[in-house]
């Protein structure tokens, strides 16, 4: 076990371990290497990639319930003054009826189980490894929730395009329930992670409107346990959650998400949605995989 990741792994409960061993975990990851490289090529070209069935549905259900409970606890902690707001909630564009909830590591075996499935039993880690290597740094670890009534965000990239530099972050959104069009799914514009796209998007002379009108868009109507991995430079936005207009209270859209940073990049240009103590630990993809193999 690495020193850096001891701070979050130490409290994982043995009683909740998946039935596996380190050899089978390694074999599973090795089996995904070729598949991961093929997916990585799509991600490099399009800036967005969908992978289905990366998280077991029962784990997704439990993680959604856990995030809901944690949100209530975090709200009480902040309101009582026990912790600063940014130690429990991250900034998110259009905050009304939206919540960006950084998650702890080490306080729930459920999170370990989810990471075990995503990083060792799906192609997700192989995709990131193909692009950034195992020294990719865990940059964000959170749950994004858009409640009924949340409005459409403006189209934006998470990080700018910097001439001469490669990708900064790859972010993985995992659906914790089926995402319907009424629930405000994320919309991405494939291929907009390029210099040309960012120059056109930033043009104030009318070129921007012409550029956007001709672009293809894809919508994150993911099934429970599916994920989307995207380049942080791709233009995207959360759409409005209008599920309450269908009758009843509506349904919140919850996405478990994490991002890995290019190890050659320092500051990304935006604050990370991650608890401060986890961010300071500078955990790498290799650290996480090594610890999860022995869990």
CSV table of C-alpha atoms in Angstrom, one decimal:
chain,number,residue,atom,x,y,z
A,1,UNK,CA,0.0,0.0,0.0
A,2,UNK,CA,1.4,3.4,-0.9
A,3,UNK,CA,2.0,6.0,1.7
A,4,UNK,CA,0.0,8.7,-0.1
A,5,UNK,CA,-3.2,6.7,-0.2
A,6,UNK,CA,-3.1,5.3,3.4
A,7,UNK,CA,-5.1,8.3,4.6
A,8,UNK,CA,-8.3,7.2,2.8
A,9,UNK,CA,-7.9,3.4,2.6
A,10,UNK,CA,-7.3,2.6,6.2
A,11,UNK,CA,-11.0,2.6,7.3
A,12,UNK,CA,-12.4,0.4,4.5
A,13,UNK,CA,-14.4,-2.4,5.9
A,14,UNK,CA,-13.3,-6.0,5.1
A,15,UNK,CA,-16.8,-7.2,5.5
A,16,UNK,CA,-17.8,-5.3,2.4
A,17,UNK,CA,-15.0,-6.6,0.1
A,18,UNK,CA,-16.0,-7.9,-3.3
A,19,UNK,CA,-15.3,-11.6,-3.7
A,20,UNK,CA,-12.0,-11.4,-5.6
A,21,UNK,CA,-8.2,-11.5,-5.2
A,22,UNK,CA,-5.4,-9.3,-6.4
A,23,UNK,CA,-4.4,-11.7,-9.2
A,24,UNK,CA,-7.9,-11.8,-10.7
A,25,UNK,CA,-8.1,-8.0,-10.4
A,26,UNK,CA,-4.8,-7.6,-12.3
A,27,UNK,CA,-6.0,-10.1,-15.0
A,28,UNK,CA,-9.3,-8.1,-15.4
A,29,UNK,CA,-7.4,-4.9,-15.9
A,30,UNK,CA,-5.0,-6.5,-18.3
A,31,UNK,CA,-7.9,-7.8,-20.3
A,32,UNK,CA,-9.1,-4.2,-20.8
A,33,UNK,CA,-5.8,-2.8,-22.1
A,34,UNK,CA,-6.5,-3.3,-25.8
A,35,UNK,CA,-10.2,-2.2,-25.4
A,36,UNK,CA,-9.0,0.8,-23.5
A,37,UNK,CA,-6.6,1.9,-26.3
A,38,UNK,CA,-9.4,1.7,-28.9
A,39,UNK,CA,-11.7,3.7,-26.7
A,40,UNK,CA,-8.9,6.2,-26.0
A,41,UNK,CA,-8.6,6.8,-29.7
A,42,UNK,CA,-12.3,7.8,-30.0
A,43,UNK,CA,-11.9,10.0,-27.0
A,44,UNK,CA,-8.9,11.8,-28.5
A,45,UNK,CA,-10.7,12.3,-31.8
A,46,UNK,CA,-14.2,13.2,-30.5
A,47,UNK,CA,-13.5,14.6,-27.0
A,48,UNK,CA,-16.4,12.5,-25.7
A,49,UNK,CA,-16.8,8.8,-25.1
A,50,UNK,CA,-19.7,6.7,-23.8
A,51,UNK,CA,-19.1,3.4,-22.0
A,52,UNK,CA,-22.1,1.3,-20.9
A,53,UNK,CA,-22.6,-0.9,-17.8
A,54,UNK,CA,-19.4,0.2,-16.0
A,55,UNK,CA,-21.1,0.3,-12.5
A,56,UNK,CA,-23.4,-2.5,-11.2
A,57,UNK,CA,-27.0,-1.2,-10.9
A,58,UNK,CA,-27.2,-2.1,-7.2
A,59,UNK,CA,-24.0,-0.2,-6.5
A,60,UNK,CA,-25.4,2.8,-8.4
A,61,UNK,CA,-28.6,2.7,-6.3
A,62,UNK,CA,-26.7,2.5,-3.0
A,63,UNK,CA,-24.4,5.3,-4.1
A,64,UNK,CA,-27.3,7.6,-5.0
A,65,UNK,CA,-28.8,7.0,-1.5
A,66,UNK,CA,-25.5,7.6,0.1
A,67,UNK,CA,-25.0,10.9,-1.7
A,68,UNK,CA,-28.5,12.0,-0.8
A,69,UNK,CA,-27.8,11.3,2.9
A,70,UNK,CA,-24.4,12.9,2.8
A,71,UNK,CA,-25.8,16.0,1.2
A,72,UNK,CA,-28.2,16.4,4.1
A,73,UNK,CA,-25.5,15.9,6.6
A,74,UNK,CA,-23.2,18.3,4.8
A,75,UNK,CA,-25.9,21.0,4.7
A,76,UNK,CA,-26.3,20.7,8.5
A,77,UNK,CA,-22.6,20.9,9.1
A,78,UNK,CA,-22.2,24.0,7.0
A,79,UNK,CA,-25.3,25.7,8.4
A,80,UNK,CA,-24.1,25.1,12.0
A,81,UNK,CA,-20.7,26.5,11.2
A,82,UNK,CA,-18.8,23.2,11.9
A,83,UNK,CA,-17.1,23.3,8.5
A,84,UNK,CA,-16.6,26.0,5.8
A,85,UNK,CA,-18.9,25.7,2.8
A,86,UNK,CA,-16.1,24.9,0.3
A,87,UNK,CA,-15.1,21.9,2.5
A,88,UNK,CA,-18.4,20.2,1.7
A,89,UNK,CA,-19.8,21.8,-1.5
A,90,UNK,CA,-17.9,22.9,-4.7
A,91,UNK,CA,-18.8,25.8,-6.9
A,92,UNK,CA,-21.1,24.9,-9.8
A,93,UNK,CA,-22.3,26.9,-12.7
A,94,UNK,CA,-26.0,28.0,-12.0
A,95,UNK,CA,-26.2,26.9,-8.3
A,96,UNK,CA,-29.9,27.1,-8.0
A,97,UNK,CA,-31.3,23.6,-7.6
A,98,UNK,CA,-27.8,22.2,-8.4
A,99,UNK,CA,-25.4,20.6,-6.0
A,100,UNK,CA,-21.7,19.6,-6.4
A,101,UNK,CA,-20.9,17.4,-3.5
A,102,UNK,CA,-17.3,16.4,-3.0
A,103,UNK,CA,-17.1,12.9,-1.6
A,104,UNK,CA,-14.9,11.5,1.2
A,105,UNK,CA,-12.6,8.6,0.7
A,106,UNK,CA,-12.3,6.0,3.4
A,107,UNK,CA,-15.5,6.7,5.3
A,108,UNK,CA,-17.7,4.3,3.3
A,109,UNK,CA,-16.8,0.9,1.8
A,110,UNK,CA,-19.4,1.7,-0.8
A,111,UNK,CA,-17.1,4.2,-2.5
A,112,UNK,CA,-14.3,1.7,-2.5
A,113,UNK,CA,-16.7,-0.9,-4.1
A,114,UNK,CA,-17.7,1.7,-6.7
A,115,UNK,CA,-14.1,2.5,-7.5
A,116,UNK,CA,-13.2,-1.2,-7.6
A,117,UNK,CA,-15.9,-1.8,-10.3
A,118,UNK,CA,-15.0,1.3,-12.3
A,119,UNK,CA,-11.2,1.1,-12.2
A,120,UNK,CA,-10.6,-2.7,-12.1
A,121,UNK,CA,-13.6,-4.3,-13.7
A,122,UNK,CA,-14.3,-1.9,-16.6
A,123,UNK,CA,-12.3,-0.2,-19.3
A,124,UNK,CA,-12.4,3.2,-17.6
A,125,UNK,CA,-8.9,3.1,-16.0
A,126,UNK,CA,-7.4,1.6,-19.2
A,127,UNK,CA,-8.7,4.6,-21.2
A,128,UNK,CA,-7.2,7.1,-18.8
A,129,UNK,CA,-4.0,5.1,-18.6
A,130,UNK,CA,-3.7,5.0,-22.4
A,131,UNK,CA,-3.8,8.8,-22.5
A,132,UNK,CA,-2.1,10.1,-19.3
A,133,UNK,CA,-0.4,7.0,-17.9
A,134,UNK,CA,-0.7,5.7,-14.4
A,135,UNK,CA,0.7,9.0,-13.0
A,136,UNK,CA,-2.5,10.7,-13.8
A,137,UNK,CA,-3.6,12.6,-10.7
A,138,UNK,CA,-7.0,12.3,-9.2
A,139,UNK,CA,-8.3,15.9,-9.5
A,140,UNK,CA,-12.0,15.7,-8.7
A,141,UNK,CA,-14.1,13.2,-6.8
A,142,UNK,CA,-17.7,14.3,-6.3
A,143,UNK,CA,-21.4,13.8,-7.0
A,144,UNK,CA,-23.2,16.3,-9.2
A,145,UNK,CA,-27.0,16.6,-8.6
A,146,UNK,CA,-29.4,18.7,-10.6
A,147,UNK,CA,-32.8,18.9,-8.9
A,148,UNK,CA,-36.2,19.5,-10.6
A,149,UNK,CA,-36.3,23.2,-11.6
A,150,UNK,CA,-32.6,23.6,-12.3
A,151,UNK,CA,-32.1,25.7,-15.4
A,152,UNK,CA,-30.0,25.1,-18.5
A,153,UNK,CA,-26.4,26.2,-18.1
A,154,UNK,CA,-24.6,28.3,-20.7
A,155,UNK,CA,-22.4,26.3,-23.1
A,156,UNK,CA,-18.9,26.2,-21.7
A,157,UNK,CA,-15.6,24.3,-21.5
A,158,UNK,CA,-14.3,23.3,-18.1
A,159,UNK,CA,-10.7,24.3,-19.1
A,160,UNK,CA,-9.5,26.5,-21.9
A,161,UNK,CA,-7.6,25.4,-24.9
A,162,UNK,CA,-3.9,26.3,-24.5
A,163,UNK,CA,-1.9,26.5,-27.6
A,164,UNK,CA,0.9,23.9,-27.7
A,165,UNK,CA,-0.5,22.0,-24.7
A,166,UNK,CA,-2.3,18.7,-24.7
A,167,UNK,CA,-5.5,17.7,-22.8
A,168,UNK,CA,-5.7,18.9,-19.2
A,169,UNK,CA,-8.4,16.7,-17.6
A,170,UNK,CA,-10.5,13.7,-18.5
A,171,UNK,CA,-13.7,13.6,-16.5
A,172,UNK,CA,-15.9,10.5,-16.0
A,173,UNK,CA,-19.7,11.0,-15.4
A,174,UNK,CA,-21.4,7.9,-14.1
A,175,UNK,CA,-25.2,7.9,-14.0
A,176,UNK,CA,-26.7,6.8,-10.7
A,177,UNK,CA,-30.2,6.3,-12.3
A,178,UNK,CA,-31.6,6.3,-15.8
A,179,UNK,CA,-31.3,9.8,-17.2
A,180,UNK,CA,-34.3,10.9,-19.2
A,181,UNK,CA,-34.5,14.0,-21.5
A,182,UNK,CA,-36.8,15.6,-18.9
A,183,UNK,CA,-34.1,15.3,-16.1
A,184,UNK,CA,-31.7,17.8,-17.7
A,185,UNK,CA,-28.9,15.6,-19.2
A,186,UNK,CA,-25.6,17.0,-20.1
A,187,UNK,CA,-25.2,18.0,-23.7
A,188,UNK,CA,-21.7,17.8,-25.4
A,189,UNK,CA,-20.5,19.1,-28.7
A,190,UNK,CA,-18.0,16.5,-30.0
A,191,UNK,CA,-14.9,17.8,-31.6
A,192,UNK,CA,-14.9,21.1,-29.8
A,193,UNK,CA,-11.7,20.5,-27.8
A,194,UNK,CA,-9.6,22.0,-30.6
A,195,UNK,CA,-7.9,25.3,-31.1
A,196,UNK,CA,-10.2,26.2,-34.0
A,197,UNK,CA,-13.3,25.4,-32.1
A,198,UNK,CA,-12.3,27.5,-29.1
A,199,UNK,CA,-11.3,30.4,-31.3
A,200,UNK,CA,-14.7,30.3,-33.1
A,201,UNK,CA,-16.5,30.0,-29.8
A,202,UNK,CA,-14.8,33.0,-28.4
A,203,UNK,CA,-15.4,35.2,-31.5
A,204,UNK,CA,-17.7,38.1,-30.8
A,205,UNK,CA,-18.3,39.1,-34.5
A,206,UNK,CA,-21.0,36.6,-35.2
A,207,UNK,CA,-18.7,33.7,-36.2
A,208,UNK,CA,-19.7,32.0,-32.9
A,209,UNK,CA,-23.3,31.7,-33.8
A,210,UNK,CA,-22.5,30.3,-37.2
A,211,UNK,CA,-20.0,27.9,-35.7
A,212,UNK,CA,-22.5,26.6,-33.1
A,213,UNK,CA,-25.4,26.3,-35.5
A,214,UNK,CA,-23.4,23.8,-37.6
A,215,UNK,CA,-22.1,21.6,-34.8
A,216,UNK,CA,-23.4,18.2,-33.9
A,217,UNK,CA,-24.5,17.7,-30.3
A,218,UNK,CA,-24.9,14.5,-28.2
A,219,UNK,CA,-27.0,14.2,-25.1
A,220,UNK,CA,-26.1,12.2,-22.0
A,221,UNK,CA,-29.3,10.2,-21.7
A,222,UNK,CA,-27.4,7.5,-19.9
A,223,UNK,CA,-28.8,4.3,-18.3
A,224,UNK,CA,-28.0,3.6,-14.7
A,225,UNK,CA,-24.4,2.5,-14.4
A,226,UNK,CA,-23.4,3.9,-17.8
A,227,UNK,CA,-20.7,6.6,-18.1
A,228,UNK,CA,-19.4,9.4,-20.3
A,229,UNK,CA,-15.8,10.3,-20.3
A,230,UNK,CA,-14.9,13.7,-21.8
A,231,UNK,CA,-12.0,16.1,-22.5
A,232,UNK,CA,-12.4,19.1,-20.2
A,233,UNK,CA,-11.9,21.4,-23.2
A,234,UNK,CA,-15.1,20.1,-25.0
A,235,UNK,CA,-18.0,22.5,-25.0
A,236,UNK,CA,-20.9,21.2,-22.9
A,237,UNK,CA,-23.7,22.3,-20.6
A,238,UNK,CA,-26.2,20.8,-18.2
A,239,UNK,CA,-29.7,21.2,-19.5
A,240,UNK,CA,-32.8,22.1,-17.5
A,241,UNK,CA,-34.4,19.5,-15.3
A,242,UNK,CA,-38.1,19.8,-16.1
A,243,UNK,CA,-39.1,16.4,-14.7
A,244,UNK,CA,-41.5,18.1,-12.3
A,245,UNK,CA,-43.5,19.4,-15.2
A,246,UNK,CA,-44.5,15.8,-16.0
A,247,UNK,CA,-46.5,15.6,-12.8
A,248,UNK,CA,-45.4,15.0,-9.3
A,249,UNK,CA,-42.3,16.2,-7.6
A,250,UNK,CA,-39.9,15.2,-10.4
A,251,UNK,CA,-36.6,13.4,-10.2
A,252,UNK,CA,-33.1,14.7,-9.4
A,253,UNK,CA,-30.3,13.7,-11.7
A,254,UNK,CA,-27.3,12.4,-9.8
A,255,UNK,CA,-23.9,11.7,-11.4
A,256,UNK,CA,-21.0,10.2,-9.6
A,257,UNK,CA,-17.9,11.8,-11.2
A,258,UNK,CA,-14.2,11.9,-11.0
A,259,UNK,CA,-11.5,13.4,-13.1
A,260,UNK,CA,-7.8,12.7,-13.7
A,261,UNK,CA,-5.3,15.4,-14.5
A,262,UNK,CA,-2.5,15.2,-17.0
A,263,UNK,CA,0.6,14.7,-14.7
A,264,UNK,CA,2.5,17.3,-16.8
A,265,UNK,CA,0.0,20.1,-16.0
A,266,UNK,CA,0.0,22.2,-12.8
A,267,UNK,CA,-2.9,24.5,-12.2
A,268,UNK,CA,-5.9,23.7,-14.5
A,269,UNK,CA,-7.4,27.1,-14.4
A,270,UNK,CA,-10.4,26.1,-12.3
A,271,UNK,CA,-10.8,25.0,-8.6
A,272,UNK,CA,-11.3,21.2,-8.3
A,273,UNK,CA,-14.4,19.6,-6.9
A,274,UNK,CA,-12.6,17.5,-4.3
A,275,UNK,CA,-12.3,17.5,-0.6
A,276,UNK,CA,-9.2,19.5,0.4
A,277,UNK,CA,-7.5,16.6,2.2
A,278,UNK,CA,-7.9,14.3,-0.8
A,279,UNK,CA,-6.6,16.9,-3.2
A,280,UNK,CA,-3.5,17.5,-1.1
A,281,UNK,CA,-2.7,13.8,-1.1
A,282,UNK,CA,-2.1,14.0,-4.9
A,283,UNK,CA,-3.3,10.4,-5.4
A,284,UNK,CA,-2.5,8.9,-8.8
A,285,UNK,CA,-4.4,6.4,-11.0
A,286,UNK,CA,-1.6,4.0,-10.2
A,287,UNK,CA,-2.0,4.6,-6.4
A,288,UNK,CA,-5.7,3.9,-6.6
A,289,UNK,CA,-5.4,0.8,-8.7
A,290,UNK,CA,-2.6,-0.6,-6.5
A,291,UNK,CA,-4.6,-0.2,-3.3
A,292,UNK,CA,-7.9,-1.5,-4.9
A,293,UNK,CA,-6.1,-4.6,-6.1
A,294,UNK,CA,-5.2,-5.5,-2.6
A,295,UNK,CA,-8.6,-4.6,-1.1
